[in-house]
mmCIF file of C-alpha atoms in Angstrom:
data_model
loop_
_atom_site.group_PDB
_atom_site.id
_atom_site.type_symbol
_atom_site.label_atom_id
_atom_site.label_comp_id
_atom_site.label_asym_id
_atom_site.label_seq_id
_atom_site.Cartn_x
_atom_site.Cartn_y
_atom_site.Cartn_z
ATOM 1 C CA UNK A 22 127.000 131.907 169.969
ATOM 2 C CA UNK A 23 123.352 132.421 169.052
ATOM 3 C CA UNK A 24 120.856 131.962 171.882
ATOM 4 C CA UNK A 25 117.158 131.157 171.778
ATOM 5 C CA UNK A 26 115.491 134.396 172.946
ATOM 6 C CA UNK A 27 112.285 133.159 174.576
ATOM 7 C CA UNK A 28 111.648 131.771 178.067
ATOM 8 C CA UNK A 29 110.631 128.138 178.506
ATOM 9 C CA UNK A 30 108.812 129.020 181.740
ATOM 10 C CA UNK A 31 106.802 132.006 180.489
ATOM 11 C CA UNK A 32 103.120 131.149 180.301
ATOM 12 C CA UNK A 33 100.439 132.893 178.326
ATOM 13 C CA UNK A 34 98.735 135.744 180.184
ATOM 14 C CA UNK A 35 95.511 134.970 181.976
ATOM 15 C CA UNK A 36 92.621 135.788 179.642
ATOM 16 C CA UNK A 37 90.548 138.889 180.277
ATOM 17 C CA UNK A 38 87.422 136.822 181.007
ATOM 18 C CA UNK A 39 89.266 135.018 183.800
ATOM 19 C CA UNK A 40 90.707 138.265 185.154
ATOM 20 C CA UNK A 41 87.235 139.828 185.208
ATOM 21 C CA UNK A 42 85.813 136.786 186.992
ATOM 22 C CA UNK A 43 88.576 136.942 189.591
ATOM 23 C CA UNK A 44 88.067 140.662 190.149
ATOM 24 C CA UNK A 45 84.335 140.078 190.598
ATOM 25 C CA UNK A 46 85.064 137.550 193.356
ATOM 26 C CA UNK A 47 87.510 139.911 195.057
ATOM 27 C CA UNK A 48 84.933 142.679 195.011
ATOM 28 C CA UNK A 49 82.571 140.497 197.029
ATOM 29 C CA UNK A 50 85.249 139.523 199.560
ATOM 30 C CA UNK A 51 83.807 135.976 199.539
ATOM 31 C CA UNK A 52 86.922 134.043 198.580
ATOM 32 C CA UNK A 53 86.245 131.046 200.829
ATOM 33 C CA UNK A 54 84.325 128.423 198.872
ATOM 34 C CA UNK A 55 81.572 128.098 201.481
ATOM 35 C CA UNK A 56 81.155 131.845 202.044
ATOM 36 C CA UNK A 57 78.062 132.286 199.874
ATOM 37 C CA UNK A 58 74.941 134.394 199.875
ATOM 38 C CA UNK A 59 71.406 133.074 199.472
ATOM 39 C CA UNK A 60 70.988 131.381 196.092
ATOM 40 C CA UNK A 61 74.669 131.644 195.143
ATOM 41 C CA UNK A 62 76.343 128.465 193.864
ATOM 42 C CA UNK A 63 79.907 129.735 194.122
ATOM 43 C CA UNK A 64 82.785 129.626 191.654
ATOM 44 C CA UNK A 65 84.389 126.526 193.158
ATOM 45 C CA UNK A 66 81.202 124.460 193.049
ATOM 46 C CA UNK A 67 80.556 125.587 189.481
ATOM 47 C CA UNK A 68 84.098 124.657 188.429
ATOM 48 C CA UNK A 69 83.576 121.184 189.917
ATOM 49 C CA UNK A 70 80.293 120.820 188.071
ATOM 50 C CA UNK A 71 81.755 121.898 184.725
ATOM 51 C CA UNK A 72 84.839 119.697 185.068
ATOM 52 C CA UNK A 73 82.669 116.716 186.009
ATOM 53 C CA UNK A 74 80.599 117.273 182.876
ATOM 54 C CA UNK A 75 83.743 117.408 180.738
ATOM 55 C CA UNK A 76 84.871 114.022 182.094
ATOM 56 C CA UNK A 77 81.434 112.419 182.170
ATOM 57 C CA UNK A 78 81.652 111.586 185.891
ATOM 58 C CA UNK A 79 79.231 112.434 188.708
ATOM 59 C CA UNK A 80 81.670 113.713 191.336
ATOM 60 C CA UNK A 81 84.533 116.228 191.301
ATOM 61 C CA UNK A 82 86.238 117.969 194.216
ATOM 62 C CA UNK A 83 88.481 121.041 193.857
ATOM 63 C CA UNK A 84 91.579 121.002 196.067
ATOM 64 C CA UNK A 85 94.537 123.143 197.042
ATOM 65 C CA UNK A 86 96.957 121.257 194.768
ATOM 66 C CA UNK A 87 97.338 118.166 192.635
ATOM 67 C CA UNK A 88 99.582 116.617 195.273
ATOM 68 C CA UNK A 89 96.901 117.166 197.906
ATOM 69 C CA UNK A 90 94.375 115.497 195.591
ATOM 70 C CA UNK A 91 96.648 112.416 195.439
ATOM 71 C CA UNK A 92 96.918 112.245 199.232
ATOM 72 C CA UNK A 93 93.176 112.727 199.567
ATOM 73 C CA UNK A 94 92.490 109.979 197.030
ATOM 74 C CA UNK A 95 94.655 107.457 198.884
ATOM 75 C CA UNK A 96 93.088 108.276 202.245
ATOM 76 C CA UNK A 97 89.531 108.350 200.894
ATOM 77 C CA UNK A 98 90.071 104.942 199.265
ATOM 78 C CA UNK A 99 91.059 103.470 202.631
ATOM 79 C CA UNK A 100 94.861 103.395 202.690
ATOM 80 C CA UNK A 101 96.126 102.253 206.080
ATOM 81 C CA UNK A 102 99.378 103.386 207.654
ATOM 82 C CA UNK A 103 102.369 101.367 206.491
ATOM 83 C CA UNK A 104 100.548 99.795 203.533
ATOM 84 C CA UNK A 105 102.351 99.242 200.245
ATOM 85 C CA UNK A 106 101.288 101.426 197.327
ATOM 86 C CA UNK A 107 102.559 100.523 193.859
ATOM 87 C CA UNK A 108 103.886 103.447 191.843
ATOM 88 C CA UNK A 109 105.758 104.042 188.565
ATOM 89 C CA UNK A 110 109.539 104.121 188.897
ATOM 90 C CA UNK A 111 109.482 107.072 186.463
ATOM 91 C CA UNK A 112 107.406 109.850 187.946
ATOM 92 C CA UNK A 113 107.708 113.235 189.621
ATOM 93 C CA UNK A 114 108.668 113.383 193.272
ATOM 94 C CA UNK A 115 105.230 114.601 194.524
ATOM 95 C CA UNK A 116 103.771 111.209 193.581
ATOM 96 C CA UNK A 117 105.814 109.036 195.981
ATOM 97 C CA UNK A 118 105.716 112.056 198.281
ATOM 98 C CA UNK A 119 101.933 111.880 198.425
ATOM 99 C CA UNK A 120 102.123 108.166 199.245
ATOM 100 C CA UNK A 121 104.538 108.921 202.081
ATOM 101 C CA UNK A 122 102.413 111.829 203.346
ATOM 102 C CA UNK A 123 99.295 109.626 203.367
ATOM 103 C CA UNK A 124 101.104 107.039 205.490
ATOM 104 C CA UNK A 125 101.859 104.492 202.762
ATOM 105 C CA UNK A 126 105.062 102.870 201.551
ATOM 106 C CA UNK A 127 105.833 103.390 197.866
ATOM 107 C CA UNK A 128 106.814 100.248 195.940
ATOM 108 C CA UNK A 129 108.222 101.115 192.521
ATOM 109 C CA UNK A 130 107.276 99.376 189.273
ATOM 110 C CA UNK A 131 109.541 99.214 186.212
ATOM 111 C CA UNK A 132 108.821 100.928 182.899
ATOM 112 C CA UNK A 133 108.780 100.120 179.182
ATOM 113 C CA UNK A 134 110.761 101.711 176.339
ATOM 114 C CA UNK A 135 108.110 104.430 175.959
ATOM 115 C CA UNK A 136 108.549 105.325 179.689
ATOM 116 C CA UNK A 137 105.067 104.054 180.648
ATOM 117 C CA UNK A 138 104.554 101.428 183.326
ATOM 118 C CA UNK A 139 105.340 97.779 182.503
ATOM 119 C CA UNK A 140 102.142 95.730 183.072
ATOM 120 C CA UNK A 141 104.154 92.539 183.561
ATOM 121 C CA UNK A 142 106.284 94.093 186.285
ATOM 122 C CA UNK A 143 103.122 95.609 187.785
ATOM 123 C CA UNK A 144 101.703 92.089 188.096
ATOM 124 C CA UNK A 145 104.986 90.849 189.599
ATOM 125 C CA UNK A 146 105.019 93.674 192.153
ATOM 126 C CA UNK A 147 101.399 92.926 193.033
ATOM 127 C CA UNK A 148 102.248 89.271 193.694
ATOM 128 C CA UNK A 149 105.342 90.179 195.734
ATOM 129 C CA UNK A 150 103.650 92.745 197.972
ATOM 130 C CA UNK A 151 99.935 92.020 198.034
ATOM 131 C CA UNK A 152 99.432 95.756 197.579
ATOM 132 C CA UNK A 153 95.844 97.012 197.419
ATOM 133 C CA UNK A 154 96.655 100.265 195.593
ATOM 134 C CA UNK A 155 98.393 101.394 192.416
ATOM 135 C CA UNK A 156 99.038 105.122 191.996
ATOM 136 C CA UNK A 157 99.533 105.319 188.224
ATOM 137 C CA UNK A 158 101.370 108.401 187.003
ATOM 138 C CA UNK A 159 100.800 109.333 183.367
ATOM 139 C CA UNK A 160 104.275 110.820 183.516
ATOM 140 C CA UNK A 161 105.044 113.695 181.138
ATOM 141 C CA UNK A 162 101.764 112.995 179.330
ATOM 142 C CA UNK A 163 102.473 109.430 178.171
ATOM 143 C CA UNK A 164 99.511 107.064 178.639
ATOM 144 C CA UNK A 165 100.383 103.375 178.822
ATOM 145 C CA UNK A 166 98.383 100.340 177.747
ATOM 146 C CA UNK A 167 95.302 101.016 179.856
ATOM 147 C CA UNK A 168 93.644 97.730 178.890
ATOM 148 C CA UNK A 169 96.582 95.753 180.267
ATOM 149 C CA UNK A 170 97.005 97.969 183.326
ATOM 150 C CA UNK A 171 93.332 97.787 184.289
ATOM 151 C CA UNK A 172 93.353 94.009 183.712
ATOM 152 C CA UNK A 173 96.292 93.560 186.125
ATOM 153 C CA UNK A 174 94.586 95.718 188.749
ATOM 154 C CA UNK A 175 91.330 93.783 188.442
ATOM 155 C CA UNK A 176 93.102 90.418 188.576
ATOM 156 C CA UNK A 177 94.892 91.348 191.810
ATOM 157 C CA UNK A 178 92.110 93.322 193.499
ATOM 158 C CA UNK A 179 94.073 96.573 193.248
ATOM 159 C CA UNK A 180 92.438 99.992 193.504
ATOM 160 C CA UNK A 181 93.708 102.130 190.629
ATOM 161 C CA UNK A 182 94.260 105.853 191.245
ATOM 162 C CA UNK A 183 95.369 107.961 188.269
ATOM 163 C CA UNK A 184 97.765 110.886 188.505
ATOM 164 C CA UNK A 185 96.675 112.998 185.530
ATOM 165 C CA UNK A 186 98.783 116.077 186.217
ATOM 166 C CA UNK A 187 100.177 115.845 182.662
ATOM 167 C CA UNK A 188 97.122 114.409 180.895
ATOM 168 C CA UNK A 189 94.254 116.797 181.582
ATOM 169 C CA UNK A 190 92.428 116.950 178.250
ATOM 170 C CA UNK A 191 93.999 113.697 177.006
ATOM 171 C CA UNK A 192 92.246 110.396 176.355
ATOM 172 C CA UNK A 193 92.879 106.741 175.543
ATOM 173 C CA UNK A 194 90.608 104.978 173.070
ATOM 174 C CA UNK A 195 88.346 108.009 173.332
ATOM 175 C CA UNK A 196 87.992 107.696 177.099
ATOM 176 C CA UNK A 197 89.204 110.677 179.153
ATOM 177 C CA UNK A 198 92.326 110.256 181.223
ATOM 178 C CA UNK A 199 91.324 110.043 184.864
ATOM 179 C CA UNK A 200 88.246 107.873 184.312
ATOM 180 C CA UNK A 201 89.911 104.434 184.226
ATOM 181 C CA UNK A 202 90.527 104.097 187.954
ATOM 182 C CA UNK A 203 88.611 104.584 191.169
ATOM 183 C CA UNK A 204 89.898 108.172 191.354
ATOM 184 C CA UNK A 205 91.493 110.612 188.912
ATOM 185 C CA UNK A 206 93.703 113.431 190.211
ATOM 186 C CA UNK A 207 94.557 116.570 188.232
ATOM 187 C CA UNK A 208 96.761 119.624 188.756
ATOM 188 C CA UNK A 209 96.168 123.268 187.860
ATOM 189 C CA UNK A 210 99.649 124.426 188.859
ATOM 190 C CA UNK A 211 101.130 127.035 186.508
ATOM 191 C CA UNK A 212 103.024 124.567 184.299
ATOM 192 C CA UNK A 213 100.016 122.319 183.749
ATOM 193 C CA UNK A 214 97.212 122.556 181.186
ATOM 194 C CA UNK A 215 95.090 124.991 183.219
ATOM 195 C CA UNK A 216 96.798 127.687 185.257
ATOM 196 C CA UNK A 217 95.695 128.894 188.692
ATOM 197 C CA UNK A 218 99.190 129.034 190.188
ATOM 198 C CA UNK A 219 98.379 126.082 192.428
ATOM 199 C CA UNK A 220 95.322 123.886 192.528
ATOM 200 C CA UNK A 221 93.997 120.395 191.996
ATOM 201 C CA UNK A 222 90.883 118.428 191.073
ATOM 202 C CA UNK A 223 89.759 114.968 192.179
ATOM 203 C CA UNK A 224 87.213 112.959 190.196
ATOM 204 C CA UNK A 225 85.413 109.714 191.026
ATOM 205 C CA UNK A 226 82.242 107.739 190.411
ATOM 206 C CA UNK A 227 82.301 106.219 193.908
ATOM 207 C CA UNK A 228 79.888 108.028 196.278
ATOM 208 C CA UNK A 229 81.591 106.898 199.505
ATOM 209 C CA UNK A 230 85.037 107.914 198.260
ATOM 210 C CA UNK A 231 83.565 111.309 197.412
ATOM 211 C CA UNK A 232 81.873 111.671 200.790
ATOM 212 C CA UNK A 233 85.153 110.958 202.581
ATOM 213 C CA UNK A 234 87.084 113.289 200.278
ATOM 214 C CA UNK A 235 84.647 116.157 200.817
ATOM 215 C CA UNK A 236 84.861 115.862 204.604
ATOM 216 C CA UNK A 237 88.645 115.418 204.561
ATOM 217 C CA UNK A 238 89.096 118.412 202.285
ATOM 218 C CA UNK A 239 87.611 120.665 204.958
ATOM 219 C CA UNK A 240 83.884 120.981 204.324
ATOM 220 C CA UNK A 241 83.007 120.852 208.030
ATOM 221 C CA UNK A 242 79.244 120.254 207.842
ATOM 222 C CA UNK A 243 78.792 122.353 204.686
ATOM 223 C CA UNK A 244 78.805 119.411 202.272
ATOM 224 C CA UNK A 245 75.333 120.382 201.103
ATOM 225 C CA UNK A 246 76.920 123.299 199.214
ATOM 226 C CA UNK A 247 78.547 120.994 196.645
ATOM 227 C CA UNK A 248 76.954 120.561 193.229
ATOM 228 C CA UNK A 249 78.889 117.364 192.384
ATOM 229 C CA UNK A 250 78.672 115.327 195.590
ATOM 230 C CA UNK A 251 76.291 112.638 196.855
ATOM 231 C CA UNK A 252 73.054 113.881 198.484
ATOM 232 C CA UNK A 253 73.593 115.612 201.825
ATOM 233 C CA UNK A 254 71.458 113.061 203.696
ATOM 234 C CA UNK A 255 73.919 110.282 202.761
ATOM 235 C CA UNK A 256 76.732 111.927 204.771
ATOM 236 C CA UNK A 257 75.195 110.998 208.148
ATOM 237 C CA UNK A 258 77.654 108.195 208.907
ATOM 238 C CA UNK A 259 80.722 109.528 207.081
ATOM 239 C CA UNK A 260 80.708 113.020 208.562
ATOM 240 C CA UNK A 261 81.404 111.961 212.150
ATOM 241 C CA UNK A 262 84.167 109.406 211.528
ATOM 242 C CA UNK A 263 86.210 111.249 208.865
ATOM 243 C CA UNK A 264 88.953 113.704 209.873
ATOM 244 C CA UNK A 265 89.113 117.247 208.521
ATOM 245 C CA UNK A 266 92.455 117.867 206.756
ATOM 246 C CA UNK A 267 91.757 121.245 205.186
ATOM 247 C CA UNK A 268 92.931 121.567 201.586
ATOM 248 C CA UNK A 269 90.115 123.315 199.779
ATOM 249 C CA UNK A 270 90.300 125.349 196.601
ATOM 250 C CA UNK A 271 89.016 128.910 196.999
ATOM 251 C CA UNK A 272 86.612 130.845 194.815
ATOM 252 C CA UNK A 273 89.347 133.107 193.475
ATOM 253 C CA UNK A 274 91.331 130.292 191.873
ATOM 254 C CA UNK A 275 88.147 128.630 190.645
ATOM 255 C CA UNK A 276 87.089 131.875 188.981
ATOM 256 C CA UNK A 277 90.418 132.006 187.133
ATOM 257 C CA UNK A 278 90.054 128.386 186.018
ATOM 258 C CA UNK A 279 86.466 128.267 184.762
ATOM 259 C CA UNK A 280 87.033 130.317 181.561
ATOM 260 C CA UNK A 281 90.231 128.347 180.889
ATOM 261 C CA UNK A 282 88.323 125.070 180.942
ATOM 262 C CA UNK A 283 86.565 126.155 177.749
ATOM 263 C CA UNK A 284 89.990 126.650 176.134
ATOM 264 C CA UNK A 285 91.344 123.194 176.967
ATOM 265 C CA UNK A 286 90.494 121.634 173.584
ATOM 266 C CA UNK A 287 92.094 124.430 171.563
ATOM 267 C CA UNK A 288 95.139 124.396 173.832
ATOM 268 C CA UNK A 289 95.568 120.681 173.202
ATOM 269 C CA UNK A 290 95.546 121.281 169.438
ATOM 270 C CA UNK A 291 98.061 124.116 169.717
ATOM 271 C CA UNK A 292 100.378 122.106 171.977
ATOM 272 C CA UNK A 293 100.254 119.110 169.656
ATOM 273 C CA UNK A 294 101.095 121.263 166.640
ATOM 274 C CA UNK A 295 104.230 122.470 168.419
ATOM 275 C CA UNK A 296 105.011 118.959 169.635
ATOM 276 C CA UNK A 297 104.783 117.389 166.187
ATOM 277 C CA UNK A 298 106.924 120.147 164.652
ATOM 278 C CA UNK A 299 109.653 119.723 167.267
ATOM 279 C CA UNK A 300 109.364 115.930 167.167
ATOM 280 C CA UNK A 301 109.872 115.896 163.380
ATOM 281 C CA UNK A 302 112.954 118.069 163.693
ATOM 282 C CA UNK A 303 114.501 116.054 166.500
ATOM 283 C CA UNK A 304 113.876 112.801 164.639
ATOM 284 C CA UNK A 305 116.317 114.012 161.982
ATOM 285 C CA UNK A 306 119.081 114.387 164.577
ATOM 286 C CA UNK A 307 121.061 111.151 164.359
ATOM 287 C CA UNK A 308 121.591 110.279 168.068
ATOM 288 C CA UNK A 309 118.023 111.186 169.035
ATOM 289 C CA UNK A 310 115.319 108.551 169.489
ATOM 290 C CA UNK A 311 111.875 110.097 169.942
ATOM 291 C CA UNK A 312 109.156 108.225 171.799
ATOM 292 C CA UNK A 313 106.411 106.780 169.561
ATOM 293 C CA UNK A 314 102.864 107.902 170.374
ATOM 294 C CA UNK A 315 100.349 105.044 169.946
ATOM 295 C CA UNK A 316 97.258 105.686 167.843
ATOM 296 C CA UNK A 317 95.000 104.899 170.812
ATOM 297 C CA UNK A 318 96.506 107.764 172.830
ATOM 298 C CA UNK A 319 95.059 111.251 172.255
ATOM 299 C CA UNK A 320 97.773 113.118 174.114
ATOM 300 C CA UNK A 321 98.523 116.735 175.068
ATOM 301 C CA UNK A 322 102.083 117.585 174.010
ATOM 302 C CA UNK A 323 102.960 120.236 176.599
ATOM 303 C CA UNK A 324 106.455 118.735 176.865
ATOM 304 C CA UNK A 325 108.605 116.402 174.774
ATOM 305 C CA UNK A 326 110.944 113.595 175.780
ATOM 306 C CA UNK A 327 113.604 111.694 173.831
ATOM 307 C CA UNK A 328 116.402 109.170 174.380
ATOM 308 C CA UNK A 329 120.101 109.392 173.486
ATOM 309 C CA UNK A 330 120.988 105.688 173.778
ATOM 310 C CA UNK A 331 124.122 105.781 171.609
ATOM 311 C CA UNK A 332 125.810 108.576 173.582
ATOM 312 C CA UNK A 333 127.940 108.166 176.661
ATOM 313 C CA UNK A 334 127.453 110.049 179.924
ATOM 314 C CA UNK A 335 130.051 112.717 179.115
ATOM 315 C CA UNK A 336 128.674 113.311 175.622
ATOM 316 C CA UNK A 337 125.151 113.802 176.974
ATOM 317 C CA UNK A 338 126.501 116.143 179.658
ATOM 318 C CA UNK A 339 128.237 118.229 176.985
ATOM 319 C CA UNK A 340 125.088 118.256 174.846
ATOM 320 C CA UNK A 341 122.909 119.418 177.759
ATOM 321 C CA UNK A 342 125.453 122.113 178.671
ATOM 322 C CA UNK A 343 125.568 123.218 175.031
ATOM 323 C CA UNK A 344 121.780 123.501 174.928
ATOM 324 C CA UNK A 345 121.778 125.549 178.115
ATOM 325 C CA UNK A 346 124.470 127.856 176.697
ATOM 326 C CA UNK A 347 122.147 128.418 173.735
ATOM 327 C CA UNK A 348 119.175 129.345 175.941
ATOM 328 C CA UNK A 349 117.500 125.909 175.881
ATOM 329 C CA UNK A 350 117.082 124.492 179.416
ATOM 330 C CA UNK A 351 117.055 120.821 178.450
ATOM 331 C CA UNK A 352 116.516 118.497 181.417
ATOM 332 C CA UNK A 353 118.319 115.176 181.701
ATOM 333 C CA UNK A 354 117.243 112.375 184.019
ATOM 334 C CA UNK A 355 120.719 110.835 183.932
ATOM 335 C CA UNK A 356 122.348 113.517 186.076
ATOM 336 C CA UNK A 357 123.820 112.204 189.298
ATOM 337 C CA UNK A 358 122.041 114.872 191.356
ATOM 338 C CA UNK A 359 118.380 115.937 191.032
ATOM 339 C CA UNK A 360 117.812 119.219 189.226
ATOM 340 C CA UNK A 361 114.594 121.181 188.898
ATOM 341 C CA UNK A 362 111.837 118.559 188.332
ATOM 342 C CA UNK A 363 114.110 115.791 187.007
ATOM 343 C CA UNK A 364 114.727 113.796 190.170
ATOM 344 C CA UNK A 365 115.032 110.006 189.912
ATOM 345 C CA UNK A 366 113.855 107.386 192.361
ATOM 346 C CA UNK A 367 117.403 106.895 193.690
ATOM 347 C CA UNK A 368 117.330 110.456 195.059
ATOM 348 C CA UNK A 369 114.178 109.896 197.148
ATOM 349 C CA UNK A 370 116.016 108.930 200.316
ATOM 350 C CA UNK A 371 112.869 108.397 202.381
ATOM 351 C CA UNK A 372 111.922 105.327 200.332
ATOM 352 C CA UNK A 373 112.638 101.887 201.724
ATOM 353 C CA UNK A 374 114.757 99.480 199.659
ATOM 354 C CA UNK A 375 113.540 99.387 196.045
ATOM 355 C CA UNK A 376 112.891 96.424 193.802
ATOM 356 C CA UNK A 377 115.231 95.803 190.823
ATOM 357 C CA UNK A 378 114.305 98.293 188.084
ATOM 358 C CA UNK A 379 116.645 97.507 185.199
ATOM 359 C CA UNK A 380 114.637 99.192 182.452
ATOM 360 C CA UNK A 381 114.166 102.388 184.447
ATOM 361 C CA UNK A 382 117.880 102.508 185.240
ATOM 362 C CA UNK A 383 118.821 102.069 181.586
ATOM 363 C CA UNK A 384 116.202 104.381 180.090
ATOM 364 C CA UNK A 385 116.479 107.256 182.560
ATOM 365 C CA UNK A 386 120.247 107.352 182.062
ATOM 366 C CA UNK A 387 119.758 108.811 178.562
ATOM 367 C CA UNK A 388 116.295 110.426 178.818
ATOM 368 C CA UNK A 389 115.935 114.154 178.106
ATOM 369 C CA UNK A 390 112.924 116.419 178.596
ATOM 370 C CA UNK A 391 111.900 119.845 177.331
ATOM 371 C CA UNK A 392 108.886 122.007 178.125
ATOM 372 C CA UNK A 393 106.798 123.473 175.277
ATOM 373 C CA UNK A 394 104.977 126.612 176.424
ATOM 374 C CA UNK A 395 102.144 127.986 174.307
ATOM 375 C CA UNK A 396 104.050 131.260 174.019
ATOM 376 C CA UNK A 397 106.088 129.500 171.272
ATOM 377 C CA UNK A 398 105.204 129.093 167.584
ATOM 378 C CA UNK A 399 106.311 126.624 164.915
ATOM 379 C CA UNK A 400 109.172 128.887 163.854
ATOM 380 C CA UNK A 401 110.456 128.768 167.419
ATOM 381 C CA UNK A 402 110.421 124.959 167.230
ATOM 382 C CA UNK A 403 112.568 125.110 164.099
ATOM 383 C CA UNK A 404 115.026 127.441 165.826
ATOM 384 C CA UNK A 405 115.206 125.131 168.845
ATOM 385 C CA UNK A 406 115.985 122.152 166.620
ATOM 386 C CA UNK A 407 118.731 124.054 164.817
ATOM 387 C CA UNK A 408 120.338 125.226 168.067
ATOM 388 C CA UNK A 409 120.094 121.759 169.601
ATOM 389 C CA UNK A 410 121.694 120.366 166.445
ATOM 390 C CA UNK A 411 124.602 122.786 166.863
ATOM 391 C CA UNK A 412 124.952 121.707 170.494
ATOM 392 C CA UNK A 413 124.892 118.040 169.444
ATOM 393 C CA UNK A 414 127.564 118.536 166.786
ATOM 394 C CA UNK A 415 129.791 120.247 169.303
ATOM 395 C CA UNK A 416 129.147 117.642 172.012
ATOM 396 C CA UNK A 417 130.050 114.779 169.653
ATOM 397 C CA UNK A 418 133.114 116.622 168.303
ATOM 398 C CA UNK A 419 131.699 117.208 164.834
ATOM 399 C CA UNK A 420 132.470 120.915 165.158
ATOM 400 C CA UNK A 421 135.002 122.949 167.060
ATOM 401 C CA UNK A 422 133.871 124.757 170.250
ATOM 402 C CA UNK A 423 132.464 128.232 169.658
#
C-alpha cells in the first residue's frame, strides 16, 4: 500500500530574520516584556503596534496564548461569575474552556450547513437566556454571515467577542476578522497562521476594556510601556480595582513573530492555492460534499473540511482508517470518543445541560477535517486526493482490501 510521505504536522522552519531577532533578544537577557533600557520600545510592544496597524485598531495586547486572550476578553468586558455566555456548538474545546475558566457558563448555539453559527438559533438562545455575551468562534477558518450575527447581537444587547484563532489574515466584506466585535482574540500557537509555539493577541477599540486587559495581563504599574494602550494617566481608577492574572507574552516570542507578520499575506495566498487544489480534487469524489466559501469571505485555507452525508458510520470509520493507513491523518468529528483536536460538545462533561442542537448533531456526525501545512505543494494535494480516493473505494467496497 502506498503511503503519503510527508508529515501533516511539520511546519516551515522559522525564517532567518526571526531567528536573528530572537538571538538578539537572548543576547541582551531582557526577555521579560517590561525589562527595557532607556529609550527601548521592546519587541512585544512593537509587535502589538504592528499588529494593531494591520487590523486598523488602536489597541492590541500580546498574551501567553490564544486561550488566555479569550479569558482576558471575557473578564475585561465584565463577565460575572455564573453568567451565561453564548458559544458555537462547533468549536474547539479551549473556547468553552475559556468561558468556564473565566467563571461563565457556556450556552451552545446551533450551526448551519457550512458549519458557521445559525443567526436564528443565536437569537433564540439570546431570548432564552438573556445572555450578555457571545463568544463567536470562526471555527476552522469559516466566517459566518457577519451582518446577521452583528444584527442579532445589537438587537439583544450582546457583547460580541471573536475567536480568530483560525482567521488571522482573513476578512469579511474587506473588513479584517477580529474587528466586528468588542474584542478580537488571535492565536500564534504552532499550528496557526503565525508560529511562536504558544502565544496570543487581543485587539479592541474600547479604551476601558484595554485598560482592564493590560492590568489583568500582568503589567503591574508598567502600563506606560505599551505603545498601543490608552494614555497612562487614564489608568488611575482601573489600576487599583483590577486583579493581576499574569499571562504576558515575552520579548523572545514577539521577536520571532514580528518578521512573520510581514509574511501573513503571502502565506494566505499559498494556503489558498493548496486549499483550492485539494478542494477541486475532493469535489470529484462522489460521497464528498465540500463546504462552499461565500464570495464575501476572504479566508485562509490552512485546513479543509468536508461532509460525507451519504455514508454510514461504519463506512466513514473504514474510510478514516484507510486514510490513516495511507499516511493521511484525517480527523472525523463523528467518532464516539474525542481524538486529537476533534472533540464534540457532548464530550465536554463540565458543561451544564445543553440546548437541542439538531443541526450540529447531524452535521458533525459526517464532518471530516484535514490540516494543510505550507510544507506541501500542489503535487502533494494531488497525491492526497488519489490516496483518499483509494481509501474511499476500499471503504465502500468498490475495491478489494490491499
